[in-house]
Coordinates of C-alpha atoms in Angstrom, one line a residue:
X1 CA -11.4 12.3 0.7
X2 CA -14.3 9.9 0.0
X3 CA -13.2 7.3 2.6
X4 CA -13.6 9.7 5.5
X5 CA -17.3 10.5 4.7
X6 CA -19.3 7.3 5.1
X7 CA -22.5 8.9 4.0
X8 CA -21.1 10.1 0.7
X9 CA -22.6 8.3 -2.4
X10 CA -20.1 5.8 -4.0
X11 CA -20.3 3.9 -7.2
X12 CA -21.4 0.3 -6.8
X13 CA -18.7 -2.3 -7.4
X14 CA -18.3 -6.0 -6.7
X15 CA -15.1 -6.8 -4.8
X16 CA -13.2 -9.8 -6.1
X17 CA -10.4 -11.9 -4.7
X18 CA -9.0 -15.4 -4.0
X19 CA -8.5 -16.9 -0.6
X20 CA -5.5 -19.2 -0.4
X21 CA -5.3 -21.3 2.8
X22 CA -2.2 -23.2 4.1
X23 CA -2.5 -26.8 2.9
X24 CA -1.4 -28.4 6.1
X25 CA -3.2 -26.2 8.7
X26 CA -5.4 -28.0 11.2
X27 CA -9.0 -27.9 10.1
X28 CA -10.1 -26.4 13.4
X29 CA -7.4 -23.8 13.6
X30 CA -8.2 -20.0 13.4
X31 CA -5.5 -18.7 11.1
X32 CA -3.8 -15.3 10.8
X33 CA -4.3 -13.8 7.3
X34 CA -2.8 -11.2 5.0
X35 CA -4.8 -9.2 2.4
X36 CA -2.6 -8.6 -0.7
X37 CA -3.3 -5.4 -2.7
X38 CA -1.7 -5.2 -6.1
X39 CA -0.2 -2.2 -7.9
X40 CA -0.9 -0.3 -11.1
X41 CA -0.3 -3.3 -13.3
X42 CA -3.1 -5.4 -11.6
X43 CA -2.7 -8.8 -10.0
X44 CA 0.7 -10.3 -10.9
X45 CA 1.6 -14.0 -10.8
X46 CA 4.2 -13.6 -8.0
X47 CA 1.5 -12.6 -5.6
X48 CA 0.5 -16.3 -5.7
X49 CA 3.6 -18.1 -6.7
X50 CA 5.9 -16.4 -4.3
X51 CA 4.1 -14.4 -1.6
X52 CA 1.1 -16.6 -1.0
X53 CA 3.4 -19.7 -1.0
X54 CA 5.8 -18.1 1.4
X55 CA 3.1 -16.9 3.8
X56 CA 1.2 -20.2 3.6
X57 CA 4.4 -22.0 4.7
X58 CA 4.2 -19.9 7.9
X59 CA 0.6 -21.0 8.5
X60 CA -0.8 -17.6 7.3
X61 CA -3.8 -17.5 5.0
X62 CA -3.7 -15.1 2.0
X63 CA -6.4 -13.2 0.3
X64 CA -5.4 -11.8 -3.2
X65 CA -7.6 -8.8 -4.1
X66 CA -8.3 -7.9 -7.8
X67 CA -9.3 -4.2 -7.7
X68 CA -9.2 -3.7 -11.4
X69 CA -11.1 -6.5 -13.2
X70 CA -14.5 -5.8 -11.6
X71 CA -14.1 -2.2 -12.8
X72 CA -13.2 -3.2 -16.4
X73 CA -9.6 -2.0 -16.1
X74 CA -6.3 -3.9 -16.7
X75 CA -3.7 -1.3 -15.7
X76 CA -3.5 2.2 -14.4
X77 CA 0.2 2.7 -15.1
X78 CA -0.3 5.4 -17.6
X79 CA -3.4 6.9 -16.1
X80 CA -4.0 6.3 -12.4
X81 CA -7.4 8.1 -12.5
X82 CA -8.9 5.1 -14.3
X83 CA -9.6 3.6 -10.9
X84 CA -9.9 5.9 -7.8
X85 CA -7.4 5.1 -5.1
X86 CA -10.3 5.0 -2.6
X87 CA -11.5 1.8 -4.4
X88 CA -8.3 0.0 -3.5
X89 CA -8.8 0.8 0.2
X90 CA -12.5 0.2 0.1
X91 CA -11.9 -3.3 -1.4
X92 CA -9.2 -4.1 1.3
X93 CA -11.7 -3.2 4.0
X94 CA -14.4 -5.3 2.3
X95 CA -11.9 -8.2 2.4
X96 CA -11.2 -7.5 6.1
X97 CA -14.9 -7.8 6.8
X98 CA -15.3 -11.0 4.8
X99 CA -12.3 -12.6 6.4
X100 CA -13.3 -11.6 9.9
X101 CA -16.5 -13.7 9.5
X102 CA -14.7 -16.7 7.9
X103 CA -14.6 -19.8 10.2
X104 CA -11.0 -20.5 9.4
X105 CA -9.6 -16.9 10.1
X106 CA -8.8 -15.2 13.3
X107 CA -10.4 -11.7 13.0
X108 CA -7.8 -10.1 15.3
X109 CA -4.9 -11.3 13.3
X110 CA -5.5 -9.9 9.8
X111 CA -2.8 -7.8 8.1
X112 CA -2.7 -5.9 4.9
X113 CA 0.2 -5.8 2.5
X114 CA 0.4 -3.6 -0.6
X115 CA 2.7 -3.4 -3.6
X116 CA 3.5 0.0 -5.3
X117 CA 0.0 1.6 -5.7
X118 CA -1.3 -1.0 -3.2
X119 CA 1.2 0.5 -0.7
X120 CA -1.1 3.5 -0.6
X121 CA -3.8 1.3 0.8
X122 CA -1.4 -0.5 3.2
X123 CA -0.7 2.9 4.8
X124 CA -4.1 4.6 4.4
X125 CA -5.9 1.7 6.0
X126 CA -4.0 2.6 9.2
X127 CA -5.3 6.2 9.3
X128 CA -7.9 6.6 12.1
X129 CA -10.3 8.9 10.2
X130 CA -10.3 6.5 7.3
X131 CA -10.9 3.5 9.5
X132 CA -13.8 5.4 11.1
X133 CA -15.3 6.3 7.7
X134 CA -14.6 3.1 5.7
X135 CA -13.7 0.1 7.7
X136 CA -16.3 -2.5 8.8
X137 CA -17.6 -1.6 12.3
X138 CA -15.3 -2.6 15.1
X139 CA -12.6 -4.0 12.7
X140 CA -9.2 -2.9 11.8
X141 CA -6.0 -4.4 10.3
X142 CA -3.6 -5.7 12.9
X143 CA -0.5 -4.8 10.9
X144 CA 0.4 -2.9 7.7
X145 CA 3.2 -3.8 5.1
X146 CA 4.1 -1.5 2.2
X147 CA 6.4 -2.9 -0.5
X148 CA 8.0 -0.4 -2.9
X149 CA 5.1 1.9 -2.0
X150 CA 4.2 4.7 -4.4
X151 CA 2.2 6.6 -1.8
X152 CA 4.9 8.3 0.2
X153 CA 4.7 11.8 -1.4
X154 CA 2.2 14.1 -3.1
X155 CA -1.4 14.1 -1.9
X156 CA -1.2 10.3 -1.5
X157 CA 0.8 10.9 1.7
X158 CA -1.5 11.6 4.6
X159 CA -0.2 14.3 7.0
X160 CA 1.5 12.6 9.9
X161 CA 0.0 14.6 12.8
X162 CA -0.1 12.8 16.2
X163 CA -3.3 10.9 16.5
X164 CA -3.9 10.5 12.8
X165 CA -2.3 7.0 12.5
X166 CA -3.4 4.2 14.8
X167 CA -1.1 2.1 17.0
X168 CA -0.9 -0.9 14.7
X169 CA 2.6 -1.4 13.4
X170 CA 3.8 -0.7 9.9
X171 CA 6.7 -2.1 7.8
X172 CA 8.1 -0.5 4.7
X173 CA 10.4 -2.5 2.4
X174 CA 12.1 -0.5 -0.4
X175 CA 14.9 -0.8 -2.9
X176 CA 17.4 2.0 -3.0
X177 CA 17.6 1.9 -6.8
X178 CA 13.8 2.4 -7.2
X179 CA 13.3 5.3 -9.7
X180 CA 9.5 5.0 -9.8
X181 CA 8.7 5.4 -6.1
X182 CA 11.8 6.9 -4.5
X183 CA 13.2 5.3 -1.4
X184 CA 14.2 8.7 0.1
X185 CA 10.5 9.8 0.2
X186 CA 9.3 6.6 1.7
X187 CA 12.0 6.5 4.4
X188 CA 11.3 10.1 5.3
X189 CA 7.6 9.3 5.4
X190 CA 8.1 6.3 7.6
X191 CA 10.2 8.3 10.0
X192 CA 7.5 10.9 10.3
X193 CA 4.9 8.2 11.0
X194 CA 7.1 6.7 13.7
X195 CA 7.7 10.2 15.2
X196 CA 3.9 10.6 15.4
X197 CA 3.6 7.5 17.5
X198 CA 3.0 4.5 15.3
X199 CA 5.6 1.6 15.6
X200 CA 7.3 1.7 12.2
X201 CA 10.1 -0.3 10.6
X202 CA 12.0 0.4 7.3
X203 CA 14.0 -2.1 5.4
X204 CA 16.4 -1.0 2.6
X205 CA 17.2 -3.5 -0.2
X206 CA 20.6 -2.4 -1.8
X207 CA 20.5 -2.2 -5.6
X208 CA 16.8 -3.2 -5.9
X209 CA 14.5 -1.6 -8.4
X210 CA 10.8 -1.2 -8.5
X211 CA 8.9 -4.6 -8.5
X212 CA 12.0 -6.4 -7.3
X213 CA 9.8 -9.4 -6.4
X214 CA 9.2 -10.3 -10.1
X215 CA 10.7 -13.6 -11.2
X216 CA 12.4 -12.1 -14.2
X217 CA 15.5 -9.9 -13.7
X218 CA 15.1 -8.3 -17.1
X219 CA 15.0 -4.5 -16.8
X220 CA 11.8 -3.1 -18.1
X221 CA 11.5 0.6 -19.1
X222 CA 8.2 2.4 -18.4
X223 CA 8.6 5.7 -20.3
X224 CA 4.9 6.6 -20.3
X225 CA 4.1 5.7 -16.7
X226 CA 3.1 8.6 -14.5
X227 CA 5.0 9.0 -11.2
X228 CA 5.8 11.5 -8.5
X229 CA 9.1 13.4 -8.6
X230 CA 11.5 12.8 -5.7
X231 CA 11.0 15.3 -3.0
X232 CA 7.5 16.4 -3.8
X233 CA 6.4 18.5 -0.8
X234 CA 2.6 18.0 -1.1
X235 CA 0.6 16.0 1.5
X236 CA -3.0 15.7 2.4
X237 CA -4.4 16.6 5.9
X238 CA -7.2 14.3 6.7
X239 CA -8.2 16.4 9.7
X240 CA -9.2 19.6 7.9
X241 CA -9.3 18.0 4.4
X242 CA -6.7 20.4 2.9
X243 CA -3.6 19.9 0.8
X244 CA -0.5 21.2 2.6
X245 CA 3.0 22.2 1.7
X246 CA 5.1 20.0 4.0
X247 CA 8.0 22.5 3.9
X248 CA 6.0 25.2 5.6
X249 CA 2.9 23.4 6.9
X250 CA 0.7 25.9 5.1
X251 CA -2.7 24.9 3.7
X252 CA -2.8 25.5 -0.1
X253 CA -5.5 26.8 -2.4
X254 CA -6.4 24.5 -5.3
X255 CA -4.5 26.8 -7.7
X256 CA -1.4 26.8 -5.6
X257 CA -1.5 23.0 -5.1
X258 CA -1.8 22.5 -8.8
X259 CA 1.1 24.8 -9.4
X260 CA 3.3 23.0 -7.0
X261 CA 2.2 19.6 -8.4
X262 CA 3.0 20.7 -12.0
X263 CA 6.4 22.2 -11.1
X264 CA 7.7 19.9 -8.4
X265 CA 5.7 16.6 -8.4
X266 CA 4.5 15.4 -11.8
X267 CA 6.8 13.3 -13.9
X268 CA 6.9 10.2 -16.1
X269 CA 9.2 7.3 -16.9
X270 CA 10.8 4.6 -14.7
X271 CA 12.3 1.2 -14.7
X272 CA 11.6 -2.1 -13.0
X273 CA 13.0 -5.5 -12.7
X274 CA 13.1 -8.6 -10.4
X275 CA 16.0 -9.3 -8.1
X276 CA 15.9 -12.7 -6.4
X277 CA 18.4 -11.8 -3.6
X278 CA 16.3 -8.7 -2.8
X279 CA 13.1 -10.7 -2.9
X280 CA 14.5 -13.2 -0.5
X281 CA 15.6 -10.5 1.9
X282 CA 12.1 -8.8 1.6
X283 CA 10.4 -12.1 2.3
X284 CA 12.5 -12.7 5.4
X285 CA 11.8 -9.2 6.6
X286 CA 8.0 -9.6 6.0
X287 CA 7.9 -13.0 7.7
X288 CA 9.8 -11.7 10.8
X289 CA 7.5 -8.7 11.0
X290 CA 4.3 -10.7 10.7
X291 CA 5.5 -13.4 13.1
X292 CA 6.1 -10.7 15.6
X293 CA 3.0 -8.6 15.0
X294 CA 0.5 -11.4 14.4
X295 CA 2.1 -13.6 17.1

């Protein structure tokens, strides 16, 4: 994994984002902040119109990252390889470094919040070997929030050995009708992270689908979008850099990992749609979590 090896050559890219400060915050206040990491569809309007507005109302600054535009990509829904997942996390850490040096931001109270694909970054940025390899020196996120995360299974899921994840708390928020990133995989993953020693919370939204925070409740079919099948047993061990079968704990050869991925993990097709009631419940859960963890 590129993020663990700081000396490994990486393609140059210009990180891009927008800082949104609370309108009524005192000019001399050092504010908490949240870095928002979008999903496979790129930055979506509700990041600003709902989430930034909600967080600003609590006195929390927001930095909205655009991972795709600087790399000439609009969406990775049908082909996630168009932008490596390491880029999302690298950009989030770049934002952490930038915000930590900003005169209006408290460097010890910066959280990361990811949506769908961005949920992979929300979780990976709490992994100690990744922090050591990719985070700005001496900095780390104070809290991690994953909304309808797509990184709870397959090699996106970092093996939950004790000592792999840091002590900073994590929140997962997921709809139980999500057929793109299955709630059962994320709840199981969150439980394993908690068992390994990281304070972890999981909030279930009844009836909510993928991207429940959209304004529109119209159901959208995504027949060509690649996804991970429910119950995929693969995970990635960042300690020995091997793919493992979670059922047995065995390290897998490349051929065996590809076989399992083909038979048990690779799939396409899903639905998504907004749900105002679920979004309000998610917003309340996120605010309660951040008010507690960012004090």
